[in-house]
Amino acid sequence: GQQLNQSPQSMFIQEGEDVSMNCTSSSIFNTWLWYKQDPGEGPVLLIALYKAGELTSNGRLTAQFGITRKDSFLNISASIPSDVGIYFCAGQRETGANNLFFGTGTRLTVIP
Amino acid sequence: KAGVTQTPRYLIKTRGQQVTLSCSPISGHRSVSWYQQTPGQGLQFLFEYFSETQRNKGNFPGRFSGRQFSNSRSEMNVSTLELGDSALYLCASSEQGAQWDSPLHFGNGTRLTVT
């Protein structure tokens, strides 16, 4: 199935640093979502974006829905050890259709 | 509210067998979707059920099927298992009350190993 291009694939950062990751697609999406997955668990929703250009924050996390509707980015400020995990972007083409297309994931390691 | 509950957490089956996985959505959520997660293919959409009807279907063979009950609980069945079916199977639910503000919430998955 189609996957979104997510980068970087992995990141190693020092605690306290800011993190940025992004997701691009050749297709337009109506909704962009960002999830975090810890080992042995399912993805947990971090931020949902519903309008092109929308900038939304959730604590230290900020995400934006690209103007072209083909991309999105996620920023994490002042990283902490519990930010470790795999971050996935996901796009939804049709309103109300729950067949999400997922990115390939960004594995984040935070060094204390 | 309790989250999405999937049972069992782990399952080991032999090639050729069939398997049934179960999912209880968040209370009040009427849509249930299933995803397959593998290291090679990532997260891929299997199908979605809403009000006991399959609303969307991904690109998987007919060996993969599902159903939803009147209480919104859902089951997924895979027949004639193949080694490549080994994966984490994730169930997700959403309210679908509003037109768009109804994101998916995932369970912790069932880890299926086919030997």
PDB file of C-alpha atoms in Angstrom, chain B:
ATOM      1  CA  LYS B   1     -13.183   5.847  29.545  1.00  0.00           C
ATOM      2  CA  ALA B   2     -11.462   2.548  28.900  1.00  0.00           C
ATOM      3  CA  GLY B   3      -9.376   2.466  25.749  1.00  0.00           C
ATOM      4  CA  VAL B   4      -9.599   0.128  22.784  1.00  0.00           C
ATOM      5  CA  THR B   5      -9.183  -3.440  24.011  1.00  0.00           C
ATOM      6  CA  GLN B   6      -7.774  -6.208  21.846  1.00  0.00           C
ATOM      7  CA  THR B   7      -7.599  -9.890  22.663  1.00  0.00           C
ATOM      8  CA  PRO B   8      -5.533 -11.936  22.712  1.00  0.00           C
ATOM      9  CA  ARG B   9      -2.264  -9.989  23.023  1.00  0.00           C
ATOM     10  CA  TYR B  10      -0.175 -12.794  21.566  1.00  0.00           C
ATOM     11  CA  LEU B  11      -0.998 -15.692  19.301  1.00  0.00           C
ATOM     12  CA  ILE B  12       1.063 -18.418  17.686  1.00  0.00           C
ATOM     13  CA  LYS B  13      -0.454 -20.356  14.809  1.00  0.00           C
ATOM     14  CA  THR B  14       0.697 -22.808  12.171  1.00  0.00           C
ATOM     15  CA  ARG B  15       0.551 -22.266   8.428  1.00  0.00           C
ATOM     16  CA  GLY B  16      -2.804 -23.250   7.011  1.00  0.00           C
ATOM     17  CA  GLN B  17      -4.716 -22.620  10.200  1.00  0.00           C
ATOM     18  CA  GLN B  18      -7.213 -19.829  10.684  1.00  0.00           C
ATOM     19  CA  VAL B  19      -7.349 -17.225  13.431  1.00  0.00           C
ATOM     20  CA  THR B  20      -9.883 -14.824  14.914  1.00  0.00           C
ATOM     21  CA  LEU B  21      -8.887 -11.616  16.669  1.00  0.00           C
ATOM     22  CA  SER B  22     -11.216  -9.541  18.818  1.00  0.00           C
ATOM     23  CA  CYS B  23     -11.569  -5.810  19.420  1.00  0.00           C
ATOM     24  CA  SER B  24     -13.736  -3.818  21.816  1.00  0.00           C
ATOM     25  CA  PRO B  25     -13.865  -0.127  20.867  1.00  0.00           C
ATOM     26  CA  ILE B  26     -13.991   2.830  23.211  1.00  0.00           C
ATOM     27  CA  SER B  27     -17.487   3.191  24.656  1.00  0.00           C
ATOM     28  CA  GLY B  28     -19.626   5.261  22.300  1.00  0.00           C
ATOM     29  CA  HIS B  29     -17.376   4.744  19.298  1.00  0.00           C
ATOM     30  CA  ARG B  30     -19.202   3.258  16.347  1.00  0.00           C
ATOM     31  CA  SER B  31     -16.416   2.904  13.811  1.00  0.00           C
ATOM     32  CA  VAL B  32     -13.811   0.162  14.094  1.00  0.00           C
ATOM     33  CA  SER B  33     -10.834  -0.140  11.754  1.00  0.00           C
ATOM     34  CA  TRP B  34      -8.155  -2.802  11.480  1.00  0.00           C
ATOM     35  CA  TYR B  35      -4.524  -2.289  10.493  1.00  0.00           C
ATOM     36  CA  GLN B  36      -1.601  -4.650   9.906  1.00  0.00           C
ATOM     37  CA  GLN B  37       1.862  -3.550  11.039  1.00  0.00           C
ATOM     38  CA  THR B  38       5.011  -5.268   9.787  1.00  0.00           C
ATOM     39  CA  PRO B  39       8.650  -4.123   9.735  1.00  0.00           C
ATOM     40  CA  GLY B  40       8.723  -4.271   5.948  1.00  0.00           C
ATOM     41  CA  GLN B  41       5.398  -2.733   4.978  1.00  0.00           C
ATOM     42  CA  GLY B  42       4.685  -0.555   7.997  1.00  0.00           C
ATOM     43  CA  LEU B  43       1.102   0.196   8.966  1.00  0.00           C
ATOM     44  CA  GLN B  44      -1.434  -0.808   6.346  1.00  0.00           C
ATOM     45  CA  PHE B  45      -5.195  -0.432   6.410  1.00  0.00           C
ATOM     46  CA  LEU B  46      -7.214  -3.656   6.283  1.00  0.00           C
ATOM     47  CA  PHE B  47     -10.863  -2.594   6.612  1.00  0.00           C
ATOM     48  CA  GLU B  48     -13.306  -0.427   8.503  1.00  0.00           C
ATOM     49  CA  TYR B  49     -16.705  -1.259   9.948  1.00  0.00           C
ATOM     50  CA  PHE B  50     -19.455   1.152  10.909  1.00  0.00           C
ATOM     51  CA  SER B  51     -22.885   0.150  12.143  1.00  0.00           C
ATOM     52  CA  GLU B  52     -22.140  -3.512  11.382  1.00  0.00           C
ATOM     53  CA  THR B  53     -21.309  -2.748   7.727  1.00  0.00           C
ATOM     54  CA  GLN B  54     -17.954  -2.762   6.031  1.00  0.00           C
ATOM     55  CA  ARG B  55     -17.423   0.817   4.909  1.00  0.00           C
ATOM     56  CA  ASN B  56     -13.887   0.723   3.522  1.00  0.00           C
ATOM     57  CA  LYS B  57     -11.514  -2.031   2.496  1.00  0.00           C
ATOM     58  CA  GLY B  58      -7.784  -2.019   1.935  1.00  0.00           C
ATOM     59  CA  ASN B  59      -5.763  -4.000  -0.549  1.00  0.00           C
ATOM     60  CA  PHE B  60      -5.585  -7.374   1.192  1.00  0.00           C
ATOM     61  CA  PRO B  61      -6.607 -10.809  -0.108  1.00  0.00           C
ATOM     62  CA  GLY B  62      -9.974 -12.323   0.657  1.00  0.00           C
ATOM     63  CA  ARG B  63      -8.412 -14.506   3.370  1.00  0.00           C
ATOM     64  CA  PHE B  64      -8.702 -11.435   5.570  1.00  0.00           C
ATOM     65  CA  SER B  65     -12.240 -10.731   6.693  1.00  0.00           C
ATOM     66  CA  GLY B  66     -14.024  -9.051   9.526  1.00  0.00           C
ATOM     67  CA  ARG B  67     -17.336  -8.267  11.065  1.00  0.00           C
ATOM     68  CA  GLN B  68     -18.885  -5.907  13.558  1.00  0.00           C
ATOM     69  CA  PHE B  69     -21.574  -6.674  16.077  1.00  0.00           C
ATOM     70  CA  SER B  70     -24.490  -4.523  17.228  1.00  0.00           C
ATOM     71  CA  ASN B  71     -22.527  -3.423  20.314  1.00  0.00           C
ATOM     72  CA  SER B  72     -19.743  -2.153  17.966  1.00  0.00           C
ATOM     73  CA  ARG B  73     -17.336  -4.893  18.999  1.00  0.00           C
ATOM     74  CA  SER B  74     -15.446  -6.279  16.036  1.00  0.00           C
ATOM     75  CA  GLU B  75     -13.665  -9.452  15.039  1.00  0.00           C
ATOM     76  CA  MET B  76     -11.104 -10.047  12.343  1.00  0.00           C
ATOM     77  CA  ASN B  77     -10.495 -13.439  10.774  1.00  0.00           C
ATOM     78  CA  VAL B  78      -7.583 -14.672   8.721  1.00  0.00           C
ATOM     79  CA  SER B  79      -7.978 -18.031   7.018  1.00  0.00           C
ATOM     80  CA  THR B  80      -5.315 -20.321   5.574  1.00  0.00           C
ATOM     81  CA  LEU B  81      -2.526 -18.539   7.376  1.00  0.00           C
ATOM     82  CA  GLU B  82       0.759 -17.865   5.612  1.00  0.00           C
ATOM     83  CA  LEU B  83       4.148 -17.071   7.119  1.00  0.00           C
ATOM     84  CA  GLY B  84       3.847 -13.526   5.774  1.00  0.00           C
ATOM     85  CA  ASP B  85       0.763 -12.951   7.891  1.00  0.00           C
ATOM     86  CA  SER B  86       2.977 -12.685  10.963  1.00  0.00           C
ATOM     87  CA  ALA B  87       2.417  -9.141  12.158  1.00  0.00           C
ATOM     88  CA  LEU B  88       1.009  -6.864  14.796  1.00  0.00           C
ATOM     89  CA  TYR B  89      -2.704  -6.426  14.112  1.00  0.00           C
ATOM     90  CA  LEU B  90      -4.067  -3.161  15.414  1.00  0.00           C
ATOM     91  CA  CYS B  91      -7.646  -2.205  15.971  1.00  0.00           C
ATOM     92  CA  ALA B  92      -8.712   1.437  16.131  1.00  0.00           C
ATOM     93  CA  SER B  93     -12.004   3.098  16.931  1.00  0.00           C
ATOM     94  CA  SER B  94     -13.527   6.520  16.375  1.00  0.00           C
ATOM     95  CA  GLU B  95     -16.780   8.263  17.168  1.00  0.00           C
ATOM     96  CA  GLN B  96     -17.764   9.242  13.659  1.00  0.00           C
ATOM     97  CA  GLY B  97     -20.379  11.480  15.173  1.00  0.00           C
ATOM     98  CA  ALA B  98     -18.983  14.681  13.658  1.00  0.00           C
ATOM     99  CA  GLN B  99     -18.090  14.925  10.001  1.00  0.00           C
ATOM    100  CA  TRP B 100     -14.365  15.274  10.518  1.00  0.00           C
ATOM    101  CA  ASP B 101     -13.300  15.803  14.119  1.00  0.00           C
ATOM    102  CA  SER B 102     -13.193  12.108  14.924  1.00  0.00           C
ATOM    103  CA  PRO B 103      -9.627  10.786  14.947  1.00  0.00           C
ATOM    104  CA  LEU B 104      -8.660   7.163  15.369  1.00  0.00           C
ATOM    105  CA  HIS B 105      -7.634   5.749  18.740  1.00  0.00           C
ATOM    106  CA  PHE B 106      -5.635   2.532  18.626  1.00  0.00           C
ATOM    107  CA  GLY B 107      -5.509  -0.524  20.855  1.00  0.00           C
ATOM    108  CA  ASN B 108      -2.247  -2.243  21.832  1.00  0.00           C
ATOM    109  CA  GLY B 109      -2.621  -4.865  19.153  1.00  0.00           C
ATOM    110  CA  THR B 110      -2.469  -8.625  18.804  1.00  0.00           C
ATOM    111  CA  ARG B 111       0.936 -10.008  17.926  1.00  0.00           C
ATOM    112  CA  LEU B 112       0.372 -12.935  15.544  1.00  0.00           C
ATOM    113  CA  THR B 113       3.215 -15.308  14.774  1.00  0.00           C
ATOM    114  CA  VAL B 114       2.738 -17.914  12.047  1.00  0.00           C
ATOM    115  CA  THR B 115       5.153 -20.848  12.065  1.00  0.00           C
TER     116      THR B 115
END
